[in-house]
Coordinates of C-alpha atoms and ligand atoms in Angstrom, one line a residue:
M1170 CA -4.3 -21.3 36.1
K1171 CA -0.5 -21.2 36.4
D1172 CA 0.8 -18.1 35.2
V1173 CA 3.5 -19.5 33.1
Y1174 CA 4.2 -23.1 32.0
T1175 CA 7.5 -24.1 31.0
F1176 CA 9.2 -26.7 28.3
A1177 CA 9.7 -29.4 31.4
D1178 CA 6.2 -29.3 31.5
L1179 CA 5.8 -30.1 28.1
E1180 CA 6.8 -34.0 28.7
N1181 CA 4.0 -34.6 30.3
W1182 CA 1.3 -32.1 29.4
S1183 CA -1.7 -33.9 30.8
D1184 CA 0.3 -34.7 34.1
A1185 CA 1.2 -31.1 34.5
T1186 CA -2.1 -29.9 33.4
A1187 CA -4.2 -31.9 35.4
G1188 CA -5.7 -29.3 37.8
E1189 CA -6.5 -26.8 35.3
A1190 CA -10.1 -26.6 34.5
A1191 CA -10.5 -27.4 31.1
P1192 CA -7.7 -27.9 28.5
L1193 CA -4.4 -25.8 27.4
R1194 CA -4.6 -26.5 23.9
V1195 CA -3.8 -23.0 22.7
A1196 CA 0.0 -20.7 23.9
V1197 CA 1.9 -18.0 23.3
L1198 CA 5.5 -19.2 23.5
G1199 CA 7.8 -16.7 23.9
D1200 CA 11.6 -15.8 26.2
P1201 CA 10.2 -14.2 28.1
V1202 CA 6.7 -14.5 27.8
Q1203 CA 4.9 -12.9 31.5
H1204 CA 4.0 -9.9 30.0
S1205 CA 1.7 -11.3 27.2
A1206 CA -1.4 -9.8 26.9
S1207 CA -2.9 -12.7 24.5
P1208 CA -3.6 -15.0 27.6
P1209 CA -6.4 -12.9 28.7
M1210 CA -7.7 -12.1 25.5
H1211 CA -8.2 -15.0 24.0
N1212 CA -9.8 -16.6 26.7
A1213 CA -12.2 -14.0 26.9
A1214 CA -12.7 -15.6 23.2
L1215 CA -12.5 -19.3 24.0
E1216 CA -15.4 -18.8 26.9
A1217 CA -17.6 -16.3 24.3
C1218 CA -17.9 -19.0 22.7
D1219 CA -18.1 -21.9 24.8
L1220 CA -15.5 -23.8 23.1
P1221 CA -13.4 -26.6 25.3
A1222 CA -10.0 -25.1 25.3
R1223 CA -7.9 -22.5 27.0
Y1224 CA -4.9 -20.3 26.4
C1225 CA -1.7 -20.2 28.3
R1226 CA 2.0 -18.5 28.5
L1227 CA 4.6 -21.0 27.7
H1228 CA 9.0 -19.7 28.7
I1229 CA 10.4 -21.4 25.8
R1230 CA 14.3 -21.0 25.4
P1231 CA 15.3 -20.8 21.6
D1232 CA 17.5 -23.4 22.0
E1233 CA 14.1 -25.7 22.8
L1234 CA 11.7 -24.2 19.8
T1235 CA 11.9 -27.0 17.5
E1236 CA 11.4 -29.5 20.6
T1237 CA 8.4 -27.8 21.3
F1238 CA 6.6 -28.1 18.4
A1239 CA 6.7 -31.9 18.1
R1240 CA 5.7 -31.8 21.9
L1241 CA 2.7 -29.3 21.4
K1242 CA 1.8 -31.8 18.6
A1243 CA 1.9 -34.8 20.7
A1244 CA -0.6 -32.5 23.6
D1245 CA -2.9 -32.3 20.6
F1246 CA -2.6 -28.5 20.0
I1247 CA -4.3 -26.7 18.1
G1248 CA -2.1 -23.3 17.5
V1249 CA 0.5 -21.6 19.5
N1250 CA 1.3 -17.5 18.7
C1251 CA 5.3 -16.8 18.4
T1252 CA 5.9 -13.7 20.3
I1253 CA 10.2 -12.6 20.9
P1254 CA 12.3 -14.2 19.7
H1255 CA 10.8 -17.1 18.4
K1256 CA 9.4 -15.5 15.0
L1257 CA 12.3 -16.3 13.3
G1258 CA 12.6 -19.7 14.3
A1259 CA 9.2 -20.3 13.8
L1260 CA 9.4 -19.7 10.2
L1261 CA 12.3 -22.5 9.9
A1262 CA 10.4 -24.8 12.0
M1263 CA 7.0 -24.8 9.7
D1264 CA 5.6 -27.5 7.5
E1265 CA 3.7 -25.0 5.2
V1266 CA 4.2 -20.9 5.5
D1267 CA 1.7 -18.4 3.8
E1268 CA 2.7 -15.6 1.4
Q1269 CA 2.9 -12.9 3.7
A1270 CA 4.9 -14.8 6.8
I1271 CA 7.5 -15.4 4.6
R1272 CA 7.8 -12.0 3.1
I1273 CA 7.7 -10.6 6.4
G1274 CA 10.8 -13.3 6.9
A1275 CA 8.4 -14.4 10.3
V1276 CA 5.5 -16.8 12.1
N1277 CA 3.6 -15.3 15.0
T1278 CA 0.8 -17.6 14.5
V1279 CA 1.1 -21.7 14.1
A1280 CA -1.9 -23.5 13.5
F1281 CA -1.2 -27.7 13.9
R1282 CA -3.5 -29.4 11.0
E1283 CA -3.3 -33.1 10.3
G1284 CA 0.2 -33.3 11.7
R1285 CA 1.4 -30.4 10.4
L1286 CA 2.4 -27.1 11.1
L1287 CA 1.0 -23.7 9.3
G1288 CA 2.6 -20.6 9.7
Y1289 CA 1.3 -17.2 9.3
N1290 CA 2.0 -14.0 10.2
T1291 CA -1.2 -11.7 11.3
D1292 CA 0.3 -8.4 12.5
G1293 CA 0.4 -6.6 9.2
P1294 CA -3.4 -8.2 8.6
G1295 CA -4.3 -7.0 12.1
L1296 CA -3.4 -3.3 11.8
V1297 CA -5.2 -3.2 7.9
R1298 CA -8.4 -3.9 10.2
A1299 CA -7.5 -1.8 12.9
L1300 CA -6.6 1.2 10.4
R1301 CA -10.3 0.9 9.3
A1302 CA -11.9 0.4 12.9
E1303 CA -9.6 3.7 14.4
F1304 CA -9.9 6.0 11.3
S1305 CA -12.7 4.2 9.0
V1306 CA -9.8 4.0 5.9
D1307 CA -8.4 1.5 4.1
L1308 CA -4.4 0.9 4.0
R1309 CA -4.5 0.3 0.1
D1310 CA -5.5 3.9 -0.1
L1311 CA -3.3 5.4 2.1
R1312 CA 0.6 7.0 1.8
V1313 CA 2.3 6.0 4.7
M1314 CA 5.4 6.9 7.0
I1315 CA 6.6 4.4 8.8
L1316 CA 9.0 5.1 11.8
G1317 CA 11.4 2.4 13.2
A1318 CA 11.6 0.3 9.6
G1319 CA 14.4 -1.1 10.4
G1320 CA 12.0 -3.1 13.8
G1321 CA 10.3 -6.3 13.6
A1322 CA 7.3 -4.1 13.6
G1323 CA 8.2 -1.7 11.3
R1324 CA 8.6 -4.2 8.9
A1325 CA 5.9 -6.1 8.9
I1326 CA 3.6 -3.4 8.5
A1327 CA 6.7 -2.1 5.2
V1328 CA 5.5 -5.2 4.0
Q1329 CA 1.9 -5.2 4.6
C1330 CA 1.5 -1.7 2.8
A1331 CA 3.6 -2.9 0.2
L1332 CA 1.0 -6.5 -0.2
E1333 CA -1.7 -3.7 -0.1
G1334 CA -0.1 -1.7 -3.1
C1335 CA -0.8 1.8 -0.7
E1336 CA -0.3 5.1 -3.0
R1337 CA 3.1 6.0 -1.1
L1338 CA 5.4 4.8 1.4
V1339 CA 8.0 6.5 3.5
L1340 CA 10.6 4.1 5.3
V1341 CA 12.1 5.8 8.3
N1342 CA 14.9 4.9 10.8
R1343 CA 17.3 5.7 13.0
T1344 CA 19.6 3.2 11.3
L1345 CA 19.2 4.6 7.9
E1346 CA 20.7 1.6 6.3
K1347 CA 18.1 -0.6 7.3
A1348 CA 15.5 0.8 5.7
R1349 CA 17.2 1.5 2.8
L1350 CA 17.6 -2.4 2.7
L1351 CA 13.9 -2.7 3.0
A1352 CA 12.9 0.1 0.2
T1353 CA 15.2 -2.3 -2.1
E1354 CA 13.7 -5.4 -1.1
L1355 CA 10.4 -3.5 -1.8
T1356 CA 10.3 -2.1 -4.8
P1357 CA 9.2 -4.5 -7.1
Y1358 CA 6.0 -3.1 -5.4
F1359 CA 6.0 0.2 -6.5
T1360 CA 6.8 0.3 -10.2
S1361 CA 3.7 2.2 -11.3
T1362 CA 2.5 5.3 -10.9
R1363 CA 0.0 5.5 -8.9
V1364 CA 0.5 8.9 -7.6
L1365 CA -0.2 12.3 -9.3
G1366 CA 3.0 14.7 -8.0
P1367 CA 6.5 14.5 -8.0
A1368 CA 6.8 12.7 -5.0
D1369 CA 8.0 9.1 -5.5
R1370 CA 6.0 6.1 -4.1
L1371 CA 8.6 4.2 -2.2
E1372 CA 11.3 6.0 -0.6
A1373 CA 14.1 5.9 2.4
V1374 CA 14.9 9.1 4.1
P1375 CA 17.0 10.0 7.0
W1376 CA 15.3 11.1 10.3
E1377 CA 16.5 14.8 10.0
N1378 CA 13.2 17.3 10.9
A1379 CA 14.3 19.4 6.9
A1380 CA 14.1 16.3 5.1
L1381 CA 11.4 15.0 7.6
R1382 CA 9.2 17.8 6.6
R1383 CA 9.3 17.9 2.9
Q1384 CA 8.0 14.1 3.6
L1385 CA 4.9 15.3 5.6
E1386 CA 3.4 17.1 3.4
N1387 CA 2.8 13.8 0.8
V1388 CA 1.7 11.6 4.1
D1389 CA -1.7 10.7 5.0
L1390 CA -0.5 8.5 8.1
I1391 CA 2.4 8.0 9.9
I1392 CA 2.6 4.8 12.6
N1393 CA 5.3 5.0 15.1
A1394 CA 7.3 1.0 15.3
T1395 CA 9.7 2.2 17.3
S1396 CA 9.7 1.6 20.9
V1397 CA 10.5 5.4 21.2
G1398 CA 6.9 6.5 23.9
L1399 CA 7.0 2.7 25.6
Q1400 CA 8.7 4.7 29.0
S1401 CA 6.3 7.4 29.9
S1402 CA 9.5 9.9 30.1
D1403 CA 10.3 8.7 26.1
P1404 CA 10.0 12.1 24.1
S1405 CA 7.6 12.4 21.4
P1406 CA 9.9 10.9 18.1
L1407 CA 8.4 13.9 15.9
P1408 CA 8.3 17.3 17.2
A1409 CA 4.3 18.8 16.9
S1410 CA 5.6 21.7 15.2
L1411 CA 6.1 18.3 12.0
L1412 CA 2.6 17.5 12.5
L1413 CA 0.2 18.6 10.3
P1414 CA -4.0 18.5 11.2
H1415 CA -4.3 16.4 7.9
L1416 CA -2.2 13.7 9.2
M1417 CA -3.6 10.2 11.1
V1418 CA -1.0 8.8 13.0
Y1419 CA -1.7 5.3 14.8
D1420 CA 1.1 4.7 17.6
T1421 CA 2.3 1.2 17.4
I1422 CA 2.8 1.7 21.3
Y1423 CA 0.0 0.4 23.2
T1424 CA 1.1 0.8 27.2
A1425 CA -0.2 4.3 27.8
R1426 CA -3.8 5.5 25.8
R1427 CA -1.8 8.7 24.9
T1428 CA 1.8 8.5 24.2
S1429 CA 4.0 11.4 23.4
L1430 CA 3.7 10.9 20.2
L1431 CA -0.2 10.9 19.9
R1432 CA -0.3 13.7 22.6
A1433 CA 2.0 16.1 19.8
A1434 CA 0.0 14.8 17.3
E1435 CA -3.6 16.1 19.3
A1436 CA -1.8 19.5 19.7
A1437 CA -1.3 20.0 15.8
G1438 CA -5.2 19.3 15.2
A1439 CA -4.3 16.1 14.1
R1440 CA -5.9 12.6 14.7
G1441 CA -4.6 9.6 16.7
A1442 CA -4.7 6.1 17.6
N1443 CA -2.7 3.9 19.4
G1444 CA -1.8 0.3 19.1
L1445 CA -4.5 -1.6 21.4
S1446 CA -6.1 -2.1 18.4
M1447 CA -3.3 -4.0 15.9
L1448 CA -3.0 -5.9 19.1
L1449 CA -6.9 -6.8 19.1
Y1450 CA -7.2 -7.3 15.8
Q1451 CA -3.4 -9.3 15.2
G1452 CA -5.1 -11.9 18.1
A1453 CA -8.8 -11.6 15.9
A1454 CA -6.9 -13.2 13.0
S1455 CA -5.1 -15.8 15.0
F1456 CA -8.1 -17.3 16.6
E1457 CA -9.8 -17.4 13.1
I1458 CA -6.7 -19.3 11.8
W1459 CA -7.4 -21.7 14.8
F1460 CA -11.0 -22.4 14.1
D1461 CA -12.1 -21.1 11.5
R1462 CA -14.8 -19.1 12.8
E1463 CA -16.0 -15.2 13.4
P1464 CA -13.8 -13.9 16.4
P1465 CA -15.7 -12.4 19.3
V1466 CA -13.9 -8.9 19.0
A1467 CA -15.9 -7.2 21.4
A1468 CA -15.4 -9.7 24.3
M1469 CA -11.3 -10.1 23.3
R1470 CA -10.9 -6.2 23.5
S1471 CA -12.2 -5.7 26.6
A1472 CA -10.8 -8.5 28.6
L1473 CA -7.8 -7.0 27.1
L1474 CA -8.5 -3.5 28.2
K1475 CA -9.1 -4.4 31.4
H1476 CA -5.2 -6.5 31.1
V1477 CA -3.1 -3.7 29.7
R1478 CA -2.4 -0.9 32.0
Q1479 CA -2.9 1.9 29.9
P1480 CA -2.2 5.2 31.9
A1481 CA -3.8 8.6 30.3
A1482 CA -0.4 9.7 29.6
Ligands
NDP2705 P1 12.6 -4.2 17.3 O1 13.7 -4.0 18.5 O2 12.6 -5.3 15.9 O3 12.6 -2.5 16.2 C1 12.9 -1.6 17.1 C2 12.8 -0.1 16.2 O4 12.9 1.0 16.8 C3 13.8 0.2 15.5 O5 13.6 0.1 14.6 C4 14.8 1.2 16.9 O6 15.9 1.3 15.4 C5 13.8 2.0 17.5 N1 14.3 2.4 17.7 C6 14.7 2.3 19.1 N2 15.0 3.0 19.8 C7 15.3 4.6 19.2 C8 15.3 5.6 19.6 N3 15.9 6.1 20.6 N4 15.2 6.8 18.3 C9 14.7 5.7 17.2 N5 14.5 4.3 16.8 C10 14.7 4.1 17.7 O7 11.1 -4.3 17.8 P2 9.9 -4.4 17.4 O8 10.1 -3.7 16.0 O9 9.6 -5.7 18.4 O10 8.9 -3.2 18.1 C11 8.4 -2.5 18.4 C12 7.5 -1.6 18.9 O11 6.3 -2.1 17.9 C13 7.4 -1.2 20.4 O12 7.5 -0.4 21.1 C14 6.5 -2.8 20.5 O13 5.4 -2.3 21.1 C15 5.8 -2.6 19.1 N6 4.6 -3.4 18.7 C16 3.2 -3.3 18.3 C17 2.5 -3.9 18.3 C18 1.3 -4.3 18.4 O14 0.6 -5.3 18.3 N7 0.6 -2.9 19.1 C19 3.0 -5.5 17.9 C20 4.5 -5.5 17.8 C21 5.2 -4.8 18.5 P3 17.2 0.9 14.9 O15 16.8 0.5 13.5 O16 18.1 2.3 14.2 O17 17.7 0.5 16.3

């Protein structure tokens, strides 16, 4: 299979893909898209289920997005994933969008059904399933702190926490104003008093050690949704001295088995997991939407593990 197809290829898809062993009817749209780990994961799932379709990468520029959906429809596509920078553009191009994607303000999964474009966001549901798999916990039972609550992933996770009705949500972001705006938006979800004790259920707090230390006594799960840790030379977004043994630490970064944050968690006696499981389960949720069947998670996981380079540290 060609590594990346383009907008021009979509003009005459059957000619452009004539050499392929199976019809390409699912894809990820992005700019750039070369790095995406979705094709090996989804192709393993399609093969495991004996489905006569394959998944490819499509390099689509922002000004090509609307016409892309028309061409995909004409080429009889089943569905696509949207990655950077198309998650908002896709939301605007849909005929129908589910509530979760509307609240997040981003579509990462599109299904083509009876000539209509249906938009979903599986990042949040993917995280819920990842936390169950990694820590045997339900997000709704937890007091959660999100680092990077001003970014795209942080926002998706915060909205999921709100929709699940988690016990408590602490939003932390380098640019505090973004976390404050998000807290204002999510306030209606946190009006009832579920937590015993003085801590507010929803707070945006500055990224300062003293403020974080106070908060962490009333937090069960820290989620890193910043890009700090993507480079192996990055410091931990939180020093080990702030972390406590009762904490679960989930780092959404999946390019290293143990990021600097996960090493800090281990040093503090806390449990940790990296973002591979979120990537896996958001993909599994997309598969379920497209094919209305149980996704073959084990096959998807082993394809991902082979594809994603995960240096130990
Ligand atoms: P965005 O660019 O939308 O957001 C980046 C976030 O990181 C912002 O909150 C930003 O804060 C913060 N940030 C950046 N640099 C620093 C720094 N030096 N110190 C503190 N905060 C910083 O990116 P995304 O939301 O798309 O991605 C964020 C992370 O989530 C990435 O690491 C990505 O790998 C991961 N991710 C994982 C997924 C998975 O399935 N496992 C899915 C999607 C994303 P500010 O607002 O102040 O700029």
